[in-house]
mmCIF file of the C-alpha atoms, coordinates in Angstrom:
data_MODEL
# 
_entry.id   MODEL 
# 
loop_
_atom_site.group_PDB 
_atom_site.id 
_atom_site.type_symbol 
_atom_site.label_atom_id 
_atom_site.label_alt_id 
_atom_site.label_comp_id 
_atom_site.label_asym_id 
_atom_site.label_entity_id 
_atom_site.label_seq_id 
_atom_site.pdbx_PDB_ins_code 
_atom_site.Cartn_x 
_atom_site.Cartn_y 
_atom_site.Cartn_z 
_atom_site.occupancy 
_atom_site.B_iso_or_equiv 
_atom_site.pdbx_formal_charge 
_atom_site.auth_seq_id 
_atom_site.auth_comp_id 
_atom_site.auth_asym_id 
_atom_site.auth_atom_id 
_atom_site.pdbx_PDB_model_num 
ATOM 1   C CA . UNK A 1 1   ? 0.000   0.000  0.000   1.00 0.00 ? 1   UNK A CA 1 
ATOM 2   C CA . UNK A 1 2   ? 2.065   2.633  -0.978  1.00 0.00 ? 2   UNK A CA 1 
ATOM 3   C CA . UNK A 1 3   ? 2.009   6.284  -0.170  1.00 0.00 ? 3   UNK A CA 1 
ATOM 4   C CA . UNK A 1 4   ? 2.625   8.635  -2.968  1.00 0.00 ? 4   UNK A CA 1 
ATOM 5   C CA . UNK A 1 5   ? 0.921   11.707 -3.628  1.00 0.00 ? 5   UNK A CA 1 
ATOM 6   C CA . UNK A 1 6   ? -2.479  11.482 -1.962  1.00 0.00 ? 6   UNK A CA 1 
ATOM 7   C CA . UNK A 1 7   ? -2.945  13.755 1.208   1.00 0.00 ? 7   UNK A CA 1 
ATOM 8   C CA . UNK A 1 8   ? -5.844  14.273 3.998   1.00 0.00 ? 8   UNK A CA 1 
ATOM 9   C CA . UNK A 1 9   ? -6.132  17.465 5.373   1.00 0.00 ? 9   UNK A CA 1 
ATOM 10  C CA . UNK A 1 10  ? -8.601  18.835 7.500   1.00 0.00 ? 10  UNK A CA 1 
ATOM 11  C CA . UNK A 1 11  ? -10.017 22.545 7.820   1.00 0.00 ? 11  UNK A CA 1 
ATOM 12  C CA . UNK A 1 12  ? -10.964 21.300 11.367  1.00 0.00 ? 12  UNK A CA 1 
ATOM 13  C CA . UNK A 1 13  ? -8.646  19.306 13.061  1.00 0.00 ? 13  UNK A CA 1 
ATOM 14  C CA . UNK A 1 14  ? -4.619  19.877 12.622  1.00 0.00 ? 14  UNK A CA 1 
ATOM 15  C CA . UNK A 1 15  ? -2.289  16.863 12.258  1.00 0.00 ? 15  UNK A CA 1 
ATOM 16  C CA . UNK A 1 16  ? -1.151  15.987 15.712  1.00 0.00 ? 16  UNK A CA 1 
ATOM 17  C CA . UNK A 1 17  ? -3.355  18.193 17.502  1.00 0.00 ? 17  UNK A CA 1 
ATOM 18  C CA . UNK A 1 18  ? -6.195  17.789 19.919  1.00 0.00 ? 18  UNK A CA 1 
ATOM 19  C CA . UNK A 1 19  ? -9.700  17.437 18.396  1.00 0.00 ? 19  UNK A CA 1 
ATOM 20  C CA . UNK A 1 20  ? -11.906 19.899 19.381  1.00 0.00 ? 20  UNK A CA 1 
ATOM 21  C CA . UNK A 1 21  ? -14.446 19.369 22.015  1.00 0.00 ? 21  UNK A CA 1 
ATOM 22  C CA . UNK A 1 22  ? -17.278 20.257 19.069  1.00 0.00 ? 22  UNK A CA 1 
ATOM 23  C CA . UNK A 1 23  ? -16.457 16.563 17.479  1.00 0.00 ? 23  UNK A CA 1 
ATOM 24  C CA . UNK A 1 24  ? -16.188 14.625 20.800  1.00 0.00 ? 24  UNK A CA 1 
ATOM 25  C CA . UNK A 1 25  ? -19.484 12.337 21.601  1.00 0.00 ? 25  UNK A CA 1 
ATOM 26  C CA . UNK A 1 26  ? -20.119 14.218 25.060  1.00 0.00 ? 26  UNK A CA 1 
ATOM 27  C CA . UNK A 1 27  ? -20.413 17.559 22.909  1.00 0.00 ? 27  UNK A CA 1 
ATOM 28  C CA . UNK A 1 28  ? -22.579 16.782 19.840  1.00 0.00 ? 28  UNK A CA 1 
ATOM 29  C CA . UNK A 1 29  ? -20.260 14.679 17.660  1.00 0.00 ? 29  UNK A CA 1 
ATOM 30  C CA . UNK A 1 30  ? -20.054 16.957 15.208  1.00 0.00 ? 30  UNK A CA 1 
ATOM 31  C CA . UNK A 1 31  ? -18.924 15.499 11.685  1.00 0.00 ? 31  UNK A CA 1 
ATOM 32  C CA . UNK A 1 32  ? -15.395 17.190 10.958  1.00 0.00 ? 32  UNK A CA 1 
ATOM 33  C CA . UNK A 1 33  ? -14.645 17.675 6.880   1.00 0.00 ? 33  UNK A CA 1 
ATOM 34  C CA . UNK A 1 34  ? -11.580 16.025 5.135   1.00 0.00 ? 34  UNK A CA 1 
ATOM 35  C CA . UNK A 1 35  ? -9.953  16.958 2.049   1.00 0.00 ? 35  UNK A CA 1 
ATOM 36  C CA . UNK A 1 36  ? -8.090  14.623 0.235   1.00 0.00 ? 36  UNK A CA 1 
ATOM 37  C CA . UNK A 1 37  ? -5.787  15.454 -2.871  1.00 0.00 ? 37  UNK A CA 1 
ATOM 38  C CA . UNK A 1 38  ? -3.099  13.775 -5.394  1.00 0.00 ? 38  UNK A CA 1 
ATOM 39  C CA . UNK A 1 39  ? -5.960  11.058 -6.063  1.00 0.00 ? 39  UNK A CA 1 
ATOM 40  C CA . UNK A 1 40  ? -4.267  8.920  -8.395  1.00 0.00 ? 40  UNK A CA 1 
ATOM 41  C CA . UNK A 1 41  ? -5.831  8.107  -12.027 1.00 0.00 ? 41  UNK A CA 1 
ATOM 42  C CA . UNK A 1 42  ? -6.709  4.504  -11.215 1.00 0.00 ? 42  UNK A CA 1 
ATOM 43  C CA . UNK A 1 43  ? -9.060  5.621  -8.374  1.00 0.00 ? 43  UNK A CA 1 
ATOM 44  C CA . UNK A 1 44  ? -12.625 4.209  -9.019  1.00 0.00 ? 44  UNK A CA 1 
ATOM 45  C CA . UNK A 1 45  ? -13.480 4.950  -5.334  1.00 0.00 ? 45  UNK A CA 1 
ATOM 46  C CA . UNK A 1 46  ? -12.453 6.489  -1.759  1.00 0.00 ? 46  UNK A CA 1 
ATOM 47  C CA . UNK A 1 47  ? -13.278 5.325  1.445   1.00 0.00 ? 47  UNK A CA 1 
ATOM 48  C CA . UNK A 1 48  ? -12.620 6.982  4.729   1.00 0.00 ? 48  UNK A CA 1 
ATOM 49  C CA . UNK A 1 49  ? -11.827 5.153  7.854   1.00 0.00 ? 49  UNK A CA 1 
ATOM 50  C CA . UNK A 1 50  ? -11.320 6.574  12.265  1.00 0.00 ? 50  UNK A CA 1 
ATOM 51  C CA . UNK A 1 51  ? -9.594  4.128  14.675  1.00 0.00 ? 51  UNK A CA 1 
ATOM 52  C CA . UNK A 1 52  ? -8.572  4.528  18.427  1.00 0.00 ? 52  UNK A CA 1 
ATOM 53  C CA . UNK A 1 53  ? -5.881  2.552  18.235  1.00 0.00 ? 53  UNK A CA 1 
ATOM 54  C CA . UNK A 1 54  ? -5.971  3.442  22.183  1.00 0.00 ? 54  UNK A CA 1 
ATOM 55  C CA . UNK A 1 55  ? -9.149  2.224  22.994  1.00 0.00 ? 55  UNK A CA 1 
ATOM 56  C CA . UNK A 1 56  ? -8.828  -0.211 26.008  1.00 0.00 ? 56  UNK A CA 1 
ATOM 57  C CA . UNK A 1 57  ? -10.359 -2.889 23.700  1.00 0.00 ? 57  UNK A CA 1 
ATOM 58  C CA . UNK A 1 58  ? -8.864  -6.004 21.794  1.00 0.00 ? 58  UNK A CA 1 
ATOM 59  C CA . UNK A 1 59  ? -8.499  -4.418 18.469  1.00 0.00 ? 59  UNK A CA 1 
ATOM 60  C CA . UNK A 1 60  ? -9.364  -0.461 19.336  1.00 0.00 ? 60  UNK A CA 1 
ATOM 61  C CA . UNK A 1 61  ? -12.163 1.544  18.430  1.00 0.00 ? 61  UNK A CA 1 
ATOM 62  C CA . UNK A 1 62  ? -13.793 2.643  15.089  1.00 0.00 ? 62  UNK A CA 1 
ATOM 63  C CA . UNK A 1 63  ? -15.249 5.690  15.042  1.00 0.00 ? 63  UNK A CA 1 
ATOM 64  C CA . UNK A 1 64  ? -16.203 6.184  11.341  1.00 0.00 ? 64  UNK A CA 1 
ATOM 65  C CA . UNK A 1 65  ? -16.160 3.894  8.014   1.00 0.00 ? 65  UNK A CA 1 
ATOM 66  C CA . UNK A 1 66  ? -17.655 5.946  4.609   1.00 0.00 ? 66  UNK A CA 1 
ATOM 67  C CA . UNK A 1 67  ? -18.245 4.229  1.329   1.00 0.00 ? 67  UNK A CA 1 
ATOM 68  C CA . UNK A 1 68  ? -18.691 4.791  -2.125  1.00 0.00 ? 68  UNK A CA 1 
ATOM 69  C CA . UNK A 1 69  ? -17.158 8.089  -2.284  1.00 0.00 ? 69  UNK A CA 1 
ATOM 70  C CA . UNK A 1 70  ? -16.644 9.724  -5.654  1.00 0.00 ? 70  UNK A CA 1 
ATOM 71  C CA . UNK A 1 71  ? -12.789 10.195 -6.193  1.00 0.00 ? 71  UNK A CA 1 
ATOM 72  C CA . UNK A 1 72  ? -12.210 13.460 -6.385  1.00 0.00 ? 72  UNK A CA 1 
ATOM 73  C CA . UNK A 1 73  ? -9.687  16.459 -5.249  1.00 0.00 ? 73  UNK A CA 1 
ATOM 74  C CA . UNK A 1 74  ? -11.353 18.375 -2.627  1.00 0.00 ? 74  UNK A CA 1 
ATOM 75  C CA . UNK A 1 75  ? -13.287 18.405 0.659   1.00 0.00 ? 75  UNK A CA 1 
ATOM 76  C CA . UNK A 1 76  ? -15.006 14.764 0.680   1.00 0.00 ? 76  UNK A CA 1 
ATOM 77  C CA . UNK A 1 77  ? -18.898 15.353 0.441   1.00 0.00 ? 77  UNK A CA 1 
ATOM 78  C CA . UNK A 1 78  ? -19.761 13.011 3.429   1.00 0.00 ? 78  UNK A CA 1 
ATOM 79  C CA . UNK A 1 79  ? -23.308 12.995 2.490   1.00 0.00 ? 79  UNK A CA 1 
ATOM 80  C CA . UNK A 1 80  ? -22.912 11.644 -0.550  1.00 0.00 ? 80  UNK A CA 1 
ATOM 81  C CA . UNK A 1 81  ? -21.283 8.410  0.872   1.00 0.00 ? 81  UNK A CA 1 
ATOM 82  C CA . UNK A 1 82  ? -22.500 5.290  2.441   1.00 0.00 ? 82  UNK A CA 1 
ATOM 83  C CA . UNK A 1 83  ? -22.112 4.971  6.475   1.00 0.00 ? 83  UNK A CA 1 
ATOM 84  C CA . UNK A 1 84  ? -20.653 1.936  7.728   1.00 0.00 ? 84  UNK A CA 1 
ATOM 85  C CA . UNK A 1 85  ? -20.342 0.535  10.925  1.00 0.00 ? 85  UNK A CA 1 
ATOM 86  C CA . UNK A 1 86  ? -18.727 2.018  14.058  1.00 0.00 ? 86  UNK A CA 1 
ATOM 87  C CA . UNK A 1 87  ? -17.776 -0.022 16.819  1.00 0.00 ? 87  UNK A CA 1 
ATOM 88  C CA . UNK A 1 88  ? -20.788 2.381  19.061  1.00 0.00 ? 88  UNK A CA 1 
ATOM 89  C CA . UNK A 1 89  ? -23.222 -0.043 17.452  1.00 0.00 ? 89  UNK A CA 1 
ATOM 90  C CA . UNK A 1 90  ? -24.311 2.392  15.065  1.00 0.00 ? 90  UNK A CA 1 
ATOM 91  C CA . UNK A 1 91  ? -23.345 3.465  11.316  1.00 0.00 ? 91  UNK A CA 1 
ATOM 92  C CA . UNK A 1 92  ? -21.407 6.886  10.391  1.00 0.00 ? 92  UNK A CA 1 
ATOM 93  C CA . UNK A 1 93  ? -19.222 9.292  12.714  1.00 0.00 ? 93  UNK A CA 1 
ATOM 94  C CA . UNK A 1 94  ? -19.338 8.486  16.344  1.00 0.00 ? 94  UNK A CA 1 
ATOM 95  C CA . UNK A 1 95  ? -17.387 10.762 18.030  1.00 0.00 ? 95  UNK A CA 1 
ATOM 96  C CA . UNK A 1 96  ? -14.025 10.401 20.487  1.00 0.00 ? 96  UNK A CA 1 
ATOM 97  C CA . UNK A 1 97  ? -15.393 9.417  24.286  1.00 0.00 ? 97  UNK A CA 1 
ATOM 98  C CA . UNK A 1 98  ? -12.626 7.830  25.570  1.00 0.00 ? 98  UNK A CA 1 
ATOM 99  C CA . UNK A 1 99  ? -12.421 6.962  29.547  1.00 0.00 ? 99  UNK A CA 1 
ATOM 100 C CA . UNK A 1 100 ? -11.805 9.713  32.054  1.00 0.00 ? 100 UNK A CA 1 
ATOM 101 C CA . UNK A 1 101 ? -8.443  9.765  32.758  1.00 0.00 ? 101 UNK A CA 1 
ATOM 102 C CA . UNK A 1 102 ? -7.083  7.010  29.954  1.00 0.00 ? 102 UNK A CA 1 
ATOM 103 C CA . UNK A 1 103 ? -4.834  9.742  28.869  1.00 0.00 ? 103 UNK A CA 1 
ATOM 104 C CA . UNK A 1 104 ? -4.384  11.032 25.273  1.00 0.00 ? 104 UNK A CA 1 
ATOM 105 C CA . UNK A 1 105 ? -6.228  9.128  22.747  1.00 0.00 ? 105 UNK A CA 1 
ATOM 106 C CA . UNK A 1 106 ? -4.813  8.766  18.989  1.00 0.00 ? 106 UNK A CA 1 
ATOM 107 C CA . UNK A 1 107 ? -6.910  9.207  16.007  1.00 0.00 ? 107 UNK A CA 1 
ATOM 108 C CA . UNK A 1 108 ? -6.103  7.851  12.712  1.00 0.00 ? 108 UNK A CA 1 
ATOM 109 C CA . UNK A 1 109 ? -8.331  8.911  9.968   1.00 0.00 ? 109 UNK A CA 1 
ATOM 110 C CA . UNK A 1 110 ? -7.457  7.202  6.980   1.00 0.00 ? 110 UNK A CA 1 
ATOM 111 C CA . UNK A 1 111 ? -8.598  7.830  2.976   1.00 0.00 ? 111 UNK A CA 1 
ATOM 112 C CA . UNK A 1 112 ? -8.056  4.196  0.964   1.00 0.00 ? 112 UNK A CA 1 
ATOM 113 C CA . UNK A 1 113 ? -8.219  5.054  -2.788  1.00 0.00 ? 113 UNK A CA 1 
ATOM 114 C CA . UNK A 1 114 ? -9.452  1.672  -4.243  1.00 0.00 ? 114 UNK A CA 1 
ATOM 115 C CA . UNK A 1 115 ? -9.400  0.295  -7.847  1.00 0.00 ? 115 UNK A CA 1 
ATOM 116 C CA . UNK A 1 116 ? -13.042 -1.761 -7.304  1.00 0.00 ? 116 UNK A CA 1 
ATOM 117 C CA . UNK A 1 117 ? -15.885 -0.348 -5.396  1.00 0.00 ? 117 UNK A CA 1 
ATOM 118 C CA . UNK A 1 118 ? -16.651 -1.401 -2.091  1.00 0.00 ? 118 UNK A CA 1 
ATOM 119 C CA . UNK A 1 119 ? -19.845 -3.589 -2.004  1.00 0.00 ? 119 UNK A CA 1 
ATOM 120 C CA . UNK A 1 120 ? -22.295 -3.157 1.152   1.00 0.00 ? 120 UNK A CA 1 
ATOM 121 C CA . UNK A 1 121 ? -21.324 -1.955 4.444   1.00 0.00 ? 121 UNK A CA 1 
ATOM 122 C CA . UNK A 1 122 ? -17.949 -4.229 6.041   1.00 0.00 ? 122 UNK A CA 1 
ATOM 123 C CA . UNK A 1 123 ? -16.662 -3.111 9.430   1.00 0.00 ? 123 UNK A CA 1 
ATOM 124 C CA . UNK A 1 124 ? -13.111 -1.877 9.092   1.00 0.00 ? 124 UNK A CA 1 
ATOM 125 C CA . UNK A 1 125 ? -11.619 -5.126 9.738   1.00 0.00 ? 125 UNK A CA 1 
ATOM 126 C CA . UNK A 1 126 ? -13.604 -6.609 7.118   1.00 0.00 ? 126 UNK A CA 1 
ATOM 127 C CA . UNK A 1 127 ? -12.587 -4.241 4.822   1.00 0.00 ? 127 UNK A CA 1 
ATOM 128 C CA . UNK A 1 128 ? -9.236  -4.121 5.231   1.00 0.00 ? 128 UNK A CA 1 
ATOM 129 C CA . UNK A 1 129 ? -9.397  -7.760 4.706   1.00 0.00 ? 129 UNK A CA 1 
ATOM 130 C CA . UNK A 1 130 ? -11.174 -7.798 1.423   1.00 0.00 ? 130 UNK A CA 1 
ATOM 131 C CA . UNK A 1 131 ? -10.517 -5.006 0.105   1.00 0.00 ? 131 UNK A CA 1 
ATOM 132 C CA . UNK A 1 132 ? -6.510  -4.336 1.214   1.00 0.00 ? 132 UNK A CA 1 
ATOM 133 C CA . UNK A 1 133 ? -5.389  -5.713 -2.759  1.00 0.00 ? 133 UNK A CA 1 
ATOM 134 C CA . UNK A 1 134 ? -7.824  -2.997 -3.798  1.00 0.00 ? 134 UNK A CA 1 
ATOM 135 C CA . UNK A 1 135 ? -5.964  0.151  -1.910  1.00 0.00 ? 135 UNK A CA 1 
ATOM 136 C CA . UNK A 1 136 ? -3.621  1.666  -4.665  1.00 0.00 ? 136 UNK A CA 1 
ATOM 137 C CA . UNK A 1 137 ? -3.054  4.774  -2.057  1.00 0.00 ? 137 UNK A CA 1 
ATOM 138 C CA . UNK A 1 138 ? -3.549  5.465  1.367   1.00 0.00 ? 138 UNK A CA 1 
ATOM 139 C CA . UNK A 1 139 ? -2.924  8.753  3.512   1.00 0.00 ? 139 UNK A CA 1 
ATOM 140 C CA . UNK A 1 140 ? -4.127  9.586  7.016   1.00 0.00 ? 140 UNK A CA 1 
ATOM 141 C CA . UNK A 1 141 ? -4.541  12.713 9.586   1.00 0.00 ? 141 UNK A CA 1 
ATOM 142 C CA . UNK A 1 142 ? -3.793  11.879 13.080  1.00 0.00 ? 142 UNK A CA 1 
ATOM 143 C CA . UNK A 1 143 ? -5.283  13.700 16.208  1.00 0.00 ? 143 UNK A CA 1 
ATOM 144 C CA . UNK A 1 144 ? -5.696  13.480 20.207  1.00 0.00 ? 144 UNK A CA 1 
ATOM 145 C CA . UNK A 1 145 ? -8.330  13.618 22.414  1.00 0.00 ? 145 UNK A CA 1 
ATOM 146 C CA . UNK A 1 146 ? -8.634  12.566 26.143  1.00 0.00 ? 146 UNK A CA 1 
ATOM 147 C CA . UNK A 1 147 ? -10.958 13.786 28.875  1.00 0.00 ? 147 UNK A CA 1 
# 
């Protein structure tokens, strides 16, 4: 999976940097945009993916799997995907709650840019595992959080 030219950016949370309290579940959960660029040409579809790699659980915590996004430069129209499952028991963004006092929290968001589309709606270990000969480039934004 290599990583070439594609980039994730956010207008609302800097790389390394605590997440604001508007994003985090005890606040609202608000969605936060992504902007990818450098999609390369064999792109037929994006898909955006937030661990906790922290999370005191067996494999972590995903907040947030999106399919079936167009692939295209630019902020990623999140309504226009498909929500997949989060680890909350839900589907879409869930945002950061970790445990009082668990210390900082990382979270990886990740853009795959895949040469198939993505069929239904696989957790993120499911997807990884079917789709990982798919990912032609991957980039990622990673943030803090802790309460």
């Amino acid at each position: 999976m290599p990583v070439k030219d594609l980039t994730l950016t956010s207008p609302d949370i800097a790389d390394m940097e605590r997440i604001d309290d508007r994003f985090a579940g005890q606040f609202g959960a608000e969605t936060p945009r992504l902007v990818v660029d450098g999609i390369p040409a064999q792109a037929v579809e994006l898909t955006v993916v937030c661990h906790d790699p922290d999370a005191p659980m067996a494999h972590g915590f995903t907040h947030w799997t999106l399919y079936g996004l167009a692939p295209l430069d630019g902020e990623i129209d999140v309504e226009a995907g498909r929500p997949g499952p989060n680890d909350d028991g839900g589907h879409g963004w869930v945002g950061p709650f970790p445990p009082y006092g668990h210390g900082d929290h990382r979270y990886y968001f990740w853009v795959y840019a895949l040469t198939r589309p993505v069929e239904g709606e696989p957790t993120r270990d499911e997807f990884l595992h079917r789709y990982g000969d798919a990912i032609v480039e991957q980039a990622r934004l990673v943030a803090t959080y802790s309460r």
